[in-house]
PDB file of C-alpha atoms in Angstrom:
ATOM      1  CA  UNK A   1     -18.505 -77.447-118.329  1.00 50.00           C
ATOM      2  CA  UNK A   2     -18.027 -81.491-117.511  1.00 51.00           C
ATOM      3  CA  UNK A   3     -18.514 -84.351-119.813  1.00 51.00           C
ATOM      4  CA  UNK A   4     -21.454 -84.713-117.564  1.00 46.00           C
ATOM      5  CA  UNK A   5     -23.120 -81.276-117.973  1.00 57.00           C
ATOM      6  CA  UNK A   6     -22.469 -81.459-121.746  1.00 51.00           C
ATOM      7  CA  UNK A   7     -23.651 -85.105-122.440  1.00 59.00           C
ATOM      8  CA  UNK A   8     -27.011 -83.765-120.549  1.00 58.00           C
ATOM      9  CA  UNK A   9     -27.416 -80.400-122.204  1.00 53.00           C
ATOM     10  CA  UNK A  10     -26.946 -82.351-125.823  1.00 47.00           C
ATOM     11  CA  UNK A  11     -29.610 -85.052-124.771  1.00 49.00           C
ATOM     12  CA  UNK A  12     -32.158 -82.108-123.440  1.00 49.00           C
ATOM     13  CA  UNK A  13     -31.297 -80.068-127.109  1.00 51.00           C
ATOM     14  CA  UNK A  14     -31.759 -83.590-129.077  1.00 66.00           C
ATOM     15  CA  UNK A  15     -34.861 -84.328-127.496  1.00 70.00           C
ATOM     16  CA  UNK A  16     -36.110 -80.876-127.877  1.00 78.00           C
ATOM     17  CA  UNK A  17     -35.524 -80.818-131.479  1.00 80.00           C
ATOM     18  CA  UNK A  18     -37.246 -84.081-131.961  1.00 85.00           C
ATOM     19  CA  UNK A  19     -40.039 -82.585-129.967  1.00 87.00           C
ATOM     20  CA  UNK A  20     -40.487 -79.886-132.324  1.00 90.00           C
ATOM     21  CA  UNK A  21     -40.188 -82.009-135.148  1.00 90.00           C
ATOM     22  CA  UNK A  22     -43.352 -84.501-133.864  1.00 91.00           C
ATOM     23  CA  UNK A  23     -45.262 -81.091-132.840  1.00 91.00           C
ATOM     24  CA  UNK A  24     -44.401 -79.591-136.726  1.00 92.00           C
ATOM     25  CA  UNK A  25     -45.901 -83.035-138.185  1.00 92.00           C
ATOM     26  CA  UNK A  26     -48.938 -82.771-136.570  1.00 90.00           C
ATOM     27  CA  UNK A  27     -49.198 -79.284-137.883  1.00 91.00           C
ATOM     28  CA  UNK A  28     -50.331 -77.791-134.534  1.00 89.00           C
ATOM     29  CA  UNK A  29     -51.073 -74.645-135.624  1.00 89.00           C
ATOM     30  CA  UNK A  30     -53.606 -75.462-138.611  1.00 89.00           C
ATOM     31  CA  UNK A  31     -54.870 -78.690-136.234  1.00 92.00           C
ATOM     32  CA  UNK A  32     -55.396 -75.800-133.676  1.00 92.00           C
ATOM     33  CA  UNK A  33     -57.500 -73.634-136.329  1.00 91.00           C
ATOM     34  CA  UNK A  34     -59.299 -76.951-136.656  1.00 93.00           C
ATOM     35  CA  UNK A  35     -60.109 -77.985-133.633  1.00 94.00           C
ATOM     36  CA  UNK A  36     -61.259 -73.966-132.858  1.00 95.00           C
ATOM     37  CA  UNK A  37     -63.772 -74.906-135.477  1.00 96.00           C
ATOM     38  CA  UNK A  38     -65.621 -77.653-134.014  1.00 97.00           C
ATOM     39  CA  UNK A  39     -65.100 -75.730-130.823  1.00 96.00           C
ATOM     40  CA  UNK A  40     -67.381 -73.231-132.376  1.00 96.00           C
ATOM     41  CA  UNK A  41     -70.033 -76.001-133.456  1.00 96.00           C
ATOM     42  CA  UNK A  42     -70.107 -77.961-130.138  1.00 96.00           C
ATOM     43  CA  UNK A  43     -71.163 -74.644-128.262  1.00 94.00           C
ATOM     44  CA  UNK A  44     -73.141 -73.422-131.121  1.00 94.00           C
ATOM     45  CA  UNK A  45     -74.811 -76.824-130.649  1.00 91.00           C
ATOM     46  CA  UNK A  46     -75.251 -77.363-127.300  1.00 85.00           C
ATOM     47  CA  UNK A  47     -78.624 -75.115-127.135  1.00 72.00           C
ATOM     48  CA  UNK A  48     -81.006 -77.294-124.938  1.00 66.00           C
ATOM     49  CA  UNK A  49     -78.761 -79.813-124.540  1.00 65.00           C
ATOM     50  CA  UNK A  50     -77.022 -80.607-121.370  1.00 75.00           C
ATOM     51  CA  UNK A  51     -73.080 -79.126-121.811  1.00 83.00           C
ATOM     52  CA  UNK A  52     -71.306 -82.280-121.108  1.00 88.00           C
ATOM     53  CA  UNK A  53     -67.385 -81.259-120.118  1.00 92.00           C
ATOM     54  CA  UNK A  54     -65.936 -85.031-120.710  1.00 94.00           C
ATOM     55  CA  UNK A  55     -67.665 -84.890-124.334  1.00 95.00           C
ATOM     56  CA  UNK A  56     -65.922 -81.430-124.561  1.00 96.00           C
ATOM     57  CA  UNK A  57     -62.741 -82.390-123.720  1.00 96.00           C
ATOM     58  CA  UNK A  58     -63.177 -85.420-125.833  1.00 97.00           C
ATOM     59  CA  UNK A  59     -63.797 -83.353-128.690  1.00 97.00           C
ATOM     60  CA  UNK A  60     -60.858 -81.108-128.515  1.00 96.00           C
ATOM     61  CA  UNK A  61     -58.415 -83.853-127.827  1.00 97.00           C
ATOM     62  CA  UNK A  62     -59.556 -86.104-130.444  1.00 97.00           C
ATOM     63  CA  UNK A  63     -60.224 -83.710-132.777  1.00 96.00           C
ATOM     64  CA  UNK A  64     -56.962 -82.098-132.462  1.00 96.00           C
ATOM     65  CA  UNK A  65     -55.121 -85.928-133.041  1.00 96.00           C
ATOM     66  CA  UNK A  66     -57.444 -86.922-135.838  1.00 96.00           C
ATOM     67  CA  UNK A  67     -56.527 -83.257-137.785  1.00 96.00           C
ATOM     68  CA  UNK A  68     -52.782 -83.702-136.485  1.00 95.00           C
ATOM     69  CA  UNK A  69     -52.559 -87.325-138.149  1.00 96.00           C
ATOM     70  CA  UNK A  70     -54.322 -86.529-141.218  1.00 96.00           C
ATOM     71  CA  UNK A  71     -51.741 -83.345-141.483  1.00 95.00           C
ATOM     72  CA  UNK A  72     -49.216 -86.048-140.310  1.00 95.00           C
ATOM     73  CA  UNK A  73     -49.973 -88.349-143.123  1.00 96.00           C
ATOM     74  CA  UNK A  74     -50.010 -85.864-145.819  1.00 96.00           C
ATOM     75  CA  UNK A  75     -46.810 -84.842-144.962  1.00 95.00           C
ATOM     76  CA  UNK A  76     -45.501 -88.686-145.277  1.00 96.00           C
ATOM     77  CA  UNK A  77     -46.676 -89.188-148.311  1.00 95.00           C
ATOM     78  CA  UNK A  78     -45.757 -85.914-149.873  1.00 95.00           C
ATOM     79  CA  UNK A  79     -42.050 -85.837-148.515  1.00 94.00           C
ATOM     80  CA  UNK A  80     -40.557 -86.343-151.823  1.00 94.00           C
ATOM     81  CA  UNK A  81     -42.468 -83.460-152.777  1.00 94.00           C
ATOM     82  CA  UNK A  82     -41.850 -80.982-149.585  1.00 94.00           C
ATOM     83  CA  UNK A  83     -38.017 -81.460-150.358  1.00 93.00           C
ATOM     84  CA  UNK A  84     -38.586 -79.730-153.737  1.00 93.00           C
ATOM     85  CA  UNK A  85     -41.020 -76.382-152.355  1.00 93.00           C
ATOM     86  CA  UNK A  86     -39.276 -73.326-150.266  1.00 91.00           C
ATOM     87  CA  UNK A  87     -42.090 -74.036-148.088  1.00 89.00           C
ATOM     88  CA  UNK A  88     -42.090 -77.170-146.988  1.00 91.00           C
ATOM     89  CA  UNK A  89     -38.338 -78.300-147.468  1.00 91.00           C
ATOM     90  CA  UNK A  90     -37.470 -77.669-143.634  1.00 92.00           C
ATOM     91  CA  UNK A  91     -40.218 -80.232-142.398  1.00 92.00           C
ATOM     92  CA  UNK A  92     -38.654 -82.885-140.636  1.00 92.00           C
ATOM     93  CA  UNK A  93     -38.874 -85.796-142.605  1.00 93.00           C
ATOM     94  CA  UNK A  94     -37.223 -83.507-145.767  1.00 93.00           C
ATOM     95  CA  UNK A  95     -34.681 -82.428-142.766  1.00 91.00           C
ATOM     96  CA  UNK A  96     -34.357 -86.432-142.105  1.00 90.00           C
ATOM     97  CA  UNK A  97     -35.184 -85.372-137.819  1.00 90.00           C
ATOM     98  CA  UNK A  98     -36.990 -88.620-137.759  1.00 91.00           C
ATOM     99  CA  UNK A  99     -37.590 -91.429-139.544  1.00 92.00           C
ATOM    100  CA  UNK A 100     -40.167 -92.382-142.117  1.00 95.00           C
ATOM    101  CA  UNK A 101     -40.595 -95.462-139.541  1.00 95.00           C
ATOM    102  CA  UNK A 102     -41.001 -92.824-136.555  1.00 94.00           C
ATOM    103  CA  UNK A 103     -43.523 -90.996-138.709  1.00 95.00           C
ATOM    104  CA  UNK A 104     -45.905 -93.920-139.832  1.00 95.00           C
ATOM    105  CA  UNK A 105     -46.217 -95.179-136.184  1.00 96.00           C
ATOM    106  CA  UNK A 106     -46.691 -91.717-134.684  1.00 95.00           C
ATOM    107  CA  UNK A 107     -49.309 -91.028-137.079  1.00 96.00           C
ATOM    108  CA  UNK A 108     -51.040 -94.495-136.496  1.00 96.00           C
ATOM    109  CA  UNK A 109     -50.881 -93.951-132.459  1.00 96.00           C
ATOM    110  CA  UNK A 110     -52.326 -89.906-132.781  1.00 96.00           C
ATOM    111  CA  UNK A 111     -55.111 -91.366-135.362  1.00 97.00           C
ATOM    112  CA  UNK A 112     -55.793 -94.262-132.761  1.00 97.00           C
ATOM    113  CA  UNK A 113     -56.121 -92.240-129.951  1.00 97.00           C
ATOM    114  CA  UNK A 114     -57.709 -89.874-131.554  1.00 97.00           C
ATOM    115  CA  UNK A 115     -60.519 -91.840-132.958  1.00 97.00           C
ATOM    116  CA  UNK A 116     -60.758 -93.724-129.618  1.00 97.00           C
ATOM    117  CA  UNK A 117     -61.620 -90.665-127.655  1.00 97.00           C
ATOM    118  CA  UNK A 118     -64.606 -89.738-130.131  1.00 97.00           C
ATOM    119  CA  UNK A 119     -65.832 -93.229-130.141  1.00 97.00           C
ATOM    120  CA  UNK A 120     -65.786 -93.216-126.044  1.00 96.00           C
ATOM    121  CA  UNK A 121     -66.863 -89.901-125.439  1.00 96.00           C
ATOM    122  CA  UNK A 122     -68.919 -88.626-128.450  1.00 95.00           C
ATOM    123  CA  UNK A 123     -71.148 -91.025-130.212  1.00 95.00           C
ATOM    124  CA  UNK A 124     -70.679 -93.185-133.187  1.00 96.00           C
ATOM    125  CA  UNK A 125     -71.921 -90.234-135.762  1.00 97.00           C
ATOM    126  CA  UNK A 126     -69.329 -87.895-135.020  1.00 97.00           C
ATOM    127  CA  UNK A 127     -66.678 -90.329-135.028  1.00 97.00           C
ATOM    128  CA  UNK A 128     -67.597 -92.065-137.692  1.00 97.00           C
ATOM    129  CA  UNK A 129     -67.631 -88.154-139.553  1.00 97.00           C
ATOM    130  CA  UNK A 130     -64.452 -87.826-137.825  1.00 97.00           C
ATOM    131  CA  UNK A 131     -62.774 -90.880-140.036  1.00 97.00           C
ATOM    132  CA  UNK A 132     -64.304 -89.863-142.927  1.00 97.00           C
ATOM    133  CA  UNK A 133     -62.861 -86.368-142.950  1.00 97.00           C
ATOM    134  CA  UNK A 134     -59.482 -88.294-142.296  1.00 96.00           C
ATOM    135  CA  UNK A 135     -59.873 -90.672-144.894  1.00 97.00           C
ATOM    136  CA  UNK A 136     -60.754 -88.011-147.733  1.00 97.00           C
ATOM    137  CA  UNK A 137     -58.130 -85.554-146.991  1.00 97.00           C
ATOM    138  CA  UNK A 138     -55.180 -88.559-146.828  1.00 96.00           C
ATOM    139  CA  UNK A 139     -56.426 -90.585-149.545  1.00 96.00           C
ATOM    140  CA  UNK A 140     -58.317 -88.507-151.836  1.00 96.00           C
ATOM    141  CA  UNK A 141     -57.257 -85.031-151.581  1.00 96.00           C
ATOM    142  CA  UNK A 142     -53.646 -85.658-151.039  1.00 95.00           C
ATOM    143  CA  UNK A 143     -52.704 -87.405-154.567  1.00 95.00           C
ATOM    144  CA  UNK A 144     -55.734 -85.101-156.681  1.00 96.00           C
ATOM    145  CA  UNK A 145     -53.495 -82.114-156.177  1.00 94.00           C
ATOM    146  CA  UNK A 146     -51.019 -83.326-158.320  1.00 93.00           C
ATOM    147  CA  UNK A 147     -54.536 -84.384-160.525  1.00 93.00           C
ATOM    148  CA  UNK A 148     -56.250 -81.198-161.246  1.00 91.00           C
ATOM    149  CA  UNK A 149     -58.304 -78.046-159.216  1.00 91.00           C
ATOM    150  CA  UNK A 150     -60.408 -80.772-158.355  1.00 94.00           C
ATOM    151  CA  UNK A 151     -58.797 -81.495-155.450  1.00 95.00           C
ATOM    152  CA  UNK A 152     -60.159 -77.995-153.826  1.00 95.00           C
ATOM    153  CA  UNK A 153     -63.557 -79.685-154.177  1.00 95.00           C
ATOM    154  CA  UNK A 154     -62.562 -82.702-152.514  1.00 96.00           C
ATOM    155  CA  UNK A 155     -60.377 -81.295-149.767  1.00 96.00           C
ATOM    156  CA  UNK A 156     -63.641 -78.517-148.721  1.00 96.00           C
ATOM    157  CA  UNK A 157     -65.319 -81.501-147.694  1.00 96.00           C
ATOM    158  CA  UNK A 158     -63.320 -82.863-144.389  1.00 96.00           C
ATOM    159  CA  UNK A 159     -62.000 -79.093-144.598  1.00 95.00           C
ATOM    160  CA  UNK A 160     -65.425 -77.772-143.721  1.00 96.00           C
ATOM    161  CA  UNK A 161     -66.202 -81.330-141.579  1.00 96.00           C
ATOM    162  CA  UNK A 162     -65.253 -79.016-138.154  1.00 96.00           C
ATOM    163  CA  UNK A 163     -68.043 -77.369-137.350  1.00 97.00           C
ATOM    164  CA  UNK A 164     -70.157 -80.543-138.289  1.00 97.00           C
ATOM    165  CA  UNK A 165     -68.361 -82.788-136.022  1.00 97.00           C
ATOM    166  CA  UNK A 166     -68.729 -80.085-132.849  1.00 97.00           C
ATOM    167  CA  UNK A 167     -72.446 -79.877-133.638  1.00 96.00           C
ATOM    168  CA  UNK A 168     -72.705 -83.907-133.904  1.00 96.00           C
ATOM    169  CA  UNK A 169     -70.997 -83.908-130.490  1.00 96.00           C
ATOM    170  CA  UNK A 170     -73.590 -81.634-128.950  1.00 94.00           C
ATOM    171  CA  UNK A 171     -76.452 -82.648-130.387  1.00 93.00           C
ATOM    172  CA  UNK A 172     -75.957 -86.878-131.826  1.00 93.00           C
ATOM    173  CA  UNK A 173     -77.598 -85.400-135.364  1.00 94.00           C
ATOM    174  CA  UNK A 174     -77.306 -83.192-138.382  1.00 95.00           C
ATOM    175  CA  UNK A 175     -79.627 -80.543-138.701  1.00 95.00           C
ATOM    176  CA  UNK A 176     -80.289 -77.798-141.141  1.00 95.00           C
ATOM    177  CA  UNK A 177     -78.858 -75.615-138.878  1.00 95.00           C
ATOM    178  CA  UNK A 178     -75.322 -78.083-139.128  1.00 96.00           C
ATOM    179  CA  UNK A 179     -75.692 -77.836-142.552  1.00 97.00           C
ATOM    180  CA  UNK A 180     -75.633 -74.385-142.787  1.00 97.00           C
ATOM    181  CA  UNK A 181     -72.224 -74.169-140.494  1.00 97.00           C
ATOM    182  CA  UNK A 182     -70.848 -76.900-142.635  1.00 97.00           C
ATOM    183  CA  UNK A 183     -72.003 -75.146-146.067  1.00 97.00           C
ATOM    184  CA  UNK A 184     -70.369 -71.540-145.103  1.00 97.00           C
ATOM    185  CA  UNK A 185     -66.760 -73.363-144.257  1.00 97.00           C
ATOM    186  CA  UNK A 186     -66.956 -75.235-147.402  1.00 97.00           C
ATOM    187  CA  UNK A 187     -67.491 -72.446-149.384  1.00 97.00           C
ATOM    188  CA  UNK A 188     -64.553 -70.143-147.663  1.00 97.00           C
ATOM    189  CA  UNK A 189     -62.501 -72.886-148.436  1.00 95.00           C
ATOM    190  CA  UNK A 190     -62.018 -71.893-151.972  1.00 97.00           C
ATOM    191  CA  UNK A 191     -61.464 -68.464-152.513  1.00 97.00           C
ATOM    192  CA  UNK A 192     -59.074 -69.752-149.286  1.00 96.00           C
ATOM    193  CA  UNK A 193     -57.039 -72.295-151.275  1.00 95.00           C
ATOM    194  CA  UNK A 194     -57.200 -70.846-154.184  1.00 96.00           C
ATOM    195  CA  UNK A 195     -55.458 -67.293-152.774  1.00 96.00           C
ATOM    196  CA  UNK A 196     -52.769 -69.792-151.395  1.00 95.00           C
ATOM    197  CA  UNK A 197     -52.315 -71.336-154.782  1.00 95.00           C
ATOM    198  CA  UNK A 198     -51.950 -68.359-156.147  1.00 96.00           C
ATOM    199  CA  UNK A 199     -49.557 -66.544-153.749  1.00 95.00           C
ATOM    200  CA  UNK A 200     -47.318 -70.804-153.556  1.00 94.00           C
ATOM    201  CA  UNK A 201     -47.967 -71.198-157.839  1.00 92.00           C
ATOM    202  CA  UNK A 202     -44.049 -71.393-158.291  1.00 92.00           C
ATOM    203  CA  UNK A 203     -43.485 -73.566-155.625  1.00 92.00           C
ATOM    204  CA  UNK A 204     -46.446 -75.969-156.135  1.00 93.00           C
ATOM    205  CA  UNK A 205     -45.686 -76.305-159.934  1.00 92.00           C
ATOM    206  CA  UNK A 206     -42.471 -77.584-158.688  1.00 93.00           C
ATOM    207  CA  UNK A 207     -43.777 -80.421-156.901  1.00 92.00           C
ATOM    208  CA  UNK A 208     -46.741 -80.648-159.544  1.00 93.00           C
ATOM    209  CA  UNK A 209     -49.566 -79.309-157.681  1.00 93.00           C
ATOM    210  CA  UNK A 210     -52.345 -78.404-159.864  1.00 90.00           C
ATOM    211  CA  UNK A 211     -54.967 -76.479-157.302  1.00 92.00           C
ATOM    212  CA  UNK A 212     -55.901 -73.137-159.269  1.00 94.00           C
ATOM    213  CA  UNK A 213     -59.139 -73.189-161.486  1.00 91.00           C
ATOM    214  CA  UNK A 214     -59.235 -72.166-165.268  1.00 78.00           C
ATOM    215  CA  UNK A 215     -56.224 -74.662-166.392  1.00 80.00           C
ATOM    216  CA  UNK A 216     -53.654 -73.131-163.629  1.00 83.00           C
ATOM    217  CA  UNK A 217     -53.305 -69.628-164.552  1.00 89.00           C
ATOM    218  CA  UNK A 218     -53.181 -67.022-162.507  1.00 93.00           C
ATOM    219  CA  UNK A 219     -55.436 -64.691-164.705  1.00 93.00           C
ATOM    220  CA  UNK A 220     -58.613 -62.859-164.496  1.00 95.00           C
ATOM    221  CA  UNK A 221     -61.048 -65.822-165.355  1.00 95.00           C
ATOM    222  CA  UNK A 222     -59.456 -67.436-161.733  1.00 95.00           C
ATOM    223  CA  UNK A 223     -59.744 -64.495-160.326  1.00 96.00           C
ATOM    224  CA  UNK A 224     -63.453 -63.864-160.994  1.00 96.00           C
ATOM    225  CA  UNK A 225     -63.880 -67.522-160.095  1.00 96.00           C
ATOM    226  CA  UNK A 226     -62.357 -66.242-156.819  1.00 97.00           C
ATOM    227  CA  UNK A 227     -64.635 -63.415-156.583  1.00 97.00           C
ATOM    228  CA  UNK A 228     -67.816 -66.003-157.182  1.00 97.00           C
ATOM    229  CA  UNK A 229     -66.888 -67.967-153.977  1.00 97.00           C
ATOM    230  CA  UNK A 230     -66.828 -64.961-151.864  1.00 97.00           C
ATOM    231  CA  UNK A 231     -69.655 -63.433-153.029  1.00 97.00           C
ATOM    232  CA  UNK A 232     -71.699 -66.923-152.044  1.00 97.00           C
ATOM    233  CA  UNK A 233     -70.326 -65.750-148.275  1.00 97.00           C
ATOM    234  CA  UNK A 234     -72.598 -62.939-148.090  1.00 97.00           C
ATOM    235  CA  UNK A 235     -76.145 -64.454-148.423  1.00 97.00           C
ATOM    236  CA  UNK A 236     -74.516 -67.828-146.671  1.00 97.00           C
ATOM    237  CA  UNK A 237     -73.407 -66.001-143.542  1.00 97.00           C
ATOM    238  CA  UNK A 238     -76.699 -64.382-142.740  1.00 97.00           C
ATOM    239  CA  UNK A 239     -78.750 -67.365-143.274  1.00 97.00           C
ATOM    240  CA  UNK A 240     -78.051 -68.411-139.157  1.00 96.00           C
ATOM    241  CA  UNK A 241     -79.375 -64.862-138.409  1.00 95.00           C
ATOM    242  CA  UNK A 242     -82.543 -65.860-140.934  1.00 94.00           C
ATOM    243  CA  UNK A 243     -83.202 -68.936-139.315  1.00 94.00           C
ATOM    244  CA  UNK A 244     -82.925 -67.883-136.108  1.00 91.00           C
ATOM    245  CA  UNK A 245     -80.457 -69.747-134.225  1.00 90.00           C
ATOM    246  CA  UNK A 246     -77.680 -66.988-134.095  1.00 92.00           C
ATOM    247  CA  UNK A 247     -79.389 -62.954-133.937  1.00 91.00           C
ATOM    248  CA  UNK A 248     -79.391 -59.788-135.735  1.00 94.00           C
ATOM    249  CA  UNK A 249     -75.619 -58.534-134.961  1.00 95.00           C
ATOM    250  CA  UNK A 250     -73.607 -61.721-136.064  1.00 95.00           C
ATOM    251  CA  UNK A 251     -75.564 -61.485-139.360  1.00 95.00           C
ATOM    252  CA  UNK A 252     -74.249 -57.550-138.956  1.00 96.00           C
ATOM    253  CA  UNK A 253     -70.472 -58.690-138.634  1.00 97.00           C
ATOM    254  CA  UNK A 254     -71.115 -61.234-141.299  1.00 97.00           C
ATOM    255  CA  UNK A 255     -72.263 -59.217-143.627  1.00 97.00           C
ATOM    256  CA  UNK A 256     -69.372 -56.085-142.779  1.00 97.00           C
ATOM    257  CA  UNK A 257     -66.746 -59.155-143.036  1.00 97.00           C
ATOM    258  CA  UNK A 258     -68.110 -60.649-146.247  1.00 97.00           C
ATOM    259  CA  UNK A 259     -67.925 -57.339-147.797  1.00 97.00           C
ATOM    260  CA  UNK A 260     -64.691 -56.323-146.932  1.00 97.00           C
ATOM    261  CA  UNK A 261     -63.547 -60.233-147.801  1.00 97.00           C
ATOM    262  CA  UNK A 262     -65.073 -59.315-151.758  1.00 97.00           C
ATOM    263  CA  UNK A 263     -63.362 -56.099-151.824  1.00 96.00           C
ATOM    264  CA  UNK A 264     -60.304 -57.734-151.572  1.00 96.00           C
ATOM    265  CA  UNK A 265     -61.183 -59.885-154.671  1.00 97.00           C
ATOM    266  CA  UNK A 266     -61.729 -56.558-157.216  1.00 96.00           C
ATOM    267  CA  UNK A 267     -58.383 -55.669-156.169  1.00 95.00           C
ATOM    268  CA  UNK A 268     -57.530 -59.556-157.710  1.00 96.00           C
ATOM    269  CA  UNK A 269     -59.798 -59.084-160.669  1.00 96.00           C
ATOM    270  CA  UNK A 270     -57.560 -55.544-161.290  1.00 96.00           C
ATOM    271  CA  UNK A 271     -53.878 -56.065-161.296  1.00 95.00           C
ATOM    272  CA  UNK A 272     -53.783 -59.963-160.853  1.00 94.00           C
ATOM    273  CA  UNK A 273     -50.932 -59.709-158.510  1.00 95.00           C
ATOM    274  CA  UNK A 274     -49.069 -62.280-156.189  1.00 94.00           C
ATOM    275  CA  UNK A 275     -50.024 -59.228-153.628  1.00 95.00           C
ATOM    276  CA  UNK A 276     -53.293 -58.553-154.226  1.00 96.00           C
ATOM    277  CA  UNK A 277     -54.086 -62.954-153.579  1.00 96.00           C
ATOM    278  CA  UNK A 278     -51.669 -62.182-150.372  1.00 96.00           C
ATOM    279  CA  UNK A 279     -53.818 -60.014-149.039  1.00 96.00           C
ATOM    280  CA  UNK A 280     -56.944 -62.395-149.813  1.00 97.00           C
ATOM    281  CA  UNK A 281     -54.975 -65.429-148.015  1.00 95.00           C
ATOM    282  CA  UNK A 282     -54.851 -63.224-145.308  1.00 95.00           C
ATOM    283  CA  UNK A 283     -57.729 -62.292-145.340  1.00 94.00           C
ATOM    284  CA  UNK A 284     -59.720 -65.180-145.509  1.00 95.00           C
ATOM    285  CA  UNK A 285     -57.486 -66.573-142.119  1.00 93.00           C
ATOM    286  CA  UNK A 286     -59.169 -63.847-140.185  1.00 95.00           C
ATOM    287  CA  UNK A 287     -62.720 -63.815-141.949  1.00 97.00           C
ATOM    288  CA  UNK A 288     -63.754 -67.344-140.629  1.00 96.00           C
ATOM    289  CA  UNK A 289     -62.948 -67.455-137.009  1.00 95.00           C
ATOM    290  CA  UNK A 290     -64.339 -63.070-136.933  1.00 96.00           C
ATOM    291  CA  UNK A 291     -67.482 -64.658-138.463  1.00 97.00           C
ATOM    292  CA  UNK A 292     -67.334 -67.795-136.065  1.00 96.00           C
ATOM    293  CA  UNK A 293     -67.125 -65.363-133.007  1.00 95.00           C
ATOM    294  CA  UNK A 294     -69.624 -63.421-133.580  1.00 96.00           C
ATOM    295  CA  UNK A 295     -71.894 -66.125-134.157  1.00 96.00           C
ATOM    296  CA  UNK A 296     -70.797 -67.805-130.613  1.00 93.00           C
ATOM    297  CA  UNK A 297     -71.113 -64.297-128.666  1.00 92.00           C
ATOM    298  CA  UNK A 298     -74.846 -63.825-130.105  1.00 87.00           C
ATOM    299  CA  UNK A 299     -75.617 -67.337-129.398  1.00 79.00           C
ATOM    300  CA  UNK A 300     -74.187 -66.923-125.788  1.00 72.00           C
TER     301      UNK A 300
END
């Protein structure tokens, strides 16, 4: 191979790398879960309404940069931190594949953009919603999980802001019927973090992440606080069947997916084992989009 061909296949393998390492910061595939989310509450929403394919667009675009910088500036100010977890080590700015520098103005430039394409293209409710979810996960919920559980609380809120922006989008207001979208995310979100923390407890006491409930342990009391959460899921996911605005079979699937969600809890509340909260963890990342579906496909 020349000089040539190997100066060019370097560049193309640098700039690949790099790629990957910008794509990894904005945590596409949990920005992806994200944006499905308010997805879901934009056509959920739309009932009535005139289905608007710029304010669509909008929404996945700039809702996909506004999660992706948020993840992007957790991940700057917790580098220190990702270089001492198994987890997180490899993420590039622990790896040094950019620069702190690089980081702060990509993550200004995808929040930017973001926020401009919900401002243009939305209305001023679901970006200001939008900024608000940003501003609590970066600056609240990133520095209370070295704090206390508390941070669970705080991070449902712009975890469970999805559906509520989509529904904004559609619609310019909140409604019960948002409310009740935005209530049944927040509420997965803790027997959700909480199975992480439990399965990631070695690594996040190495950092100093304090996420599980009942002083840190992994012990029956958090597990039945675990159990409490998902038990909420049952009555919560067939209130849109009970108010009308989704029918009889997503409250069906609801209800099958809620129960099967608990189940996985006793198993907790039995052995207290790292697998037993694996299978919850996984189990919770297919409950909420199921549930979502279902909702959408009766709606539709």
């Amino acid at each position: 191979m020349s000089t040539l061909g190997l100066s060019e296949k370097f560049f193309f393998d640098t700039l690949a790398v790099r790629l990957r390492a910008y794509m990894e910061l904005l945590k596409v595939r949990l920005s992806a879960l994200v944006t499905f989310s308010a997805v879901f509450g934009f056509i959920l929403g739309h009932s009535g309404q005139v289905f608007s394919w710029s304010t669509f667009v909008a929404l996945i675009a700039g809702g996909f940069l506004v999660s992706g910088a948020s993840g992007a500036a957790n991940e700057i100010k917790e580098r220190e931190y990702d270089k001492l977890m198994k987890r997180t080590q490899n993420r590039p700015l622990p790896m040094q594949v950019i620069s702190v520098n690089e980081a702060y103005w990509f993550t200004i430039i995808s929040a930017a953009l973001g926020i401009a394409l919900l401002g243009f293209f939305t209305n001023w409710l679901t970006t200001s919603l939008g900024v608000l979810s940003m501003i609590l996960y970066v600056f609240l919920y990133t520095p209370l999980k070295r704090v206390g559980p508390i941070a669970v609380l705080v991070g449902a809120i712009p975890g469970a802001m999805p559906p509520l922006l989509g529904w904004t989008a559609a619609t310019g207001s909140i409604s019960y019927e948002a409310l009740i979208i935005f209530g049944i995310q927040f509420i997965w979100q803790f027997p959700h973090f909480w199975a992480i923390a439990w399965v990631s407890d070695e690594d996040y006491k190495k950092a100093g992440f304090k996420l599980l409930p009942s002083g840190g342990q992994k012990d029956l009391n958090t597990a039945i606080q675990i159990m409490i959460y998902t038990l909420f899921l049952l009555p919560l996911g067939l209130l849109p069947t009970y108010f009308g605005f989704t029918g009889l079979n997503s409250g069906v699937v609801a209800t099958i997916c809620g129960v099967l969600f608990l189940a996985q809890t006793f198993s907790l509340m039995k052995d207290c084992s790292r697998k037993s909260a694996l299978k919850i963890m996984f189990g919770s990342f297919l409950y909420l989009p199921i549930v979502q579906i279902a909702y959408l496909l009766d709606k539709i």
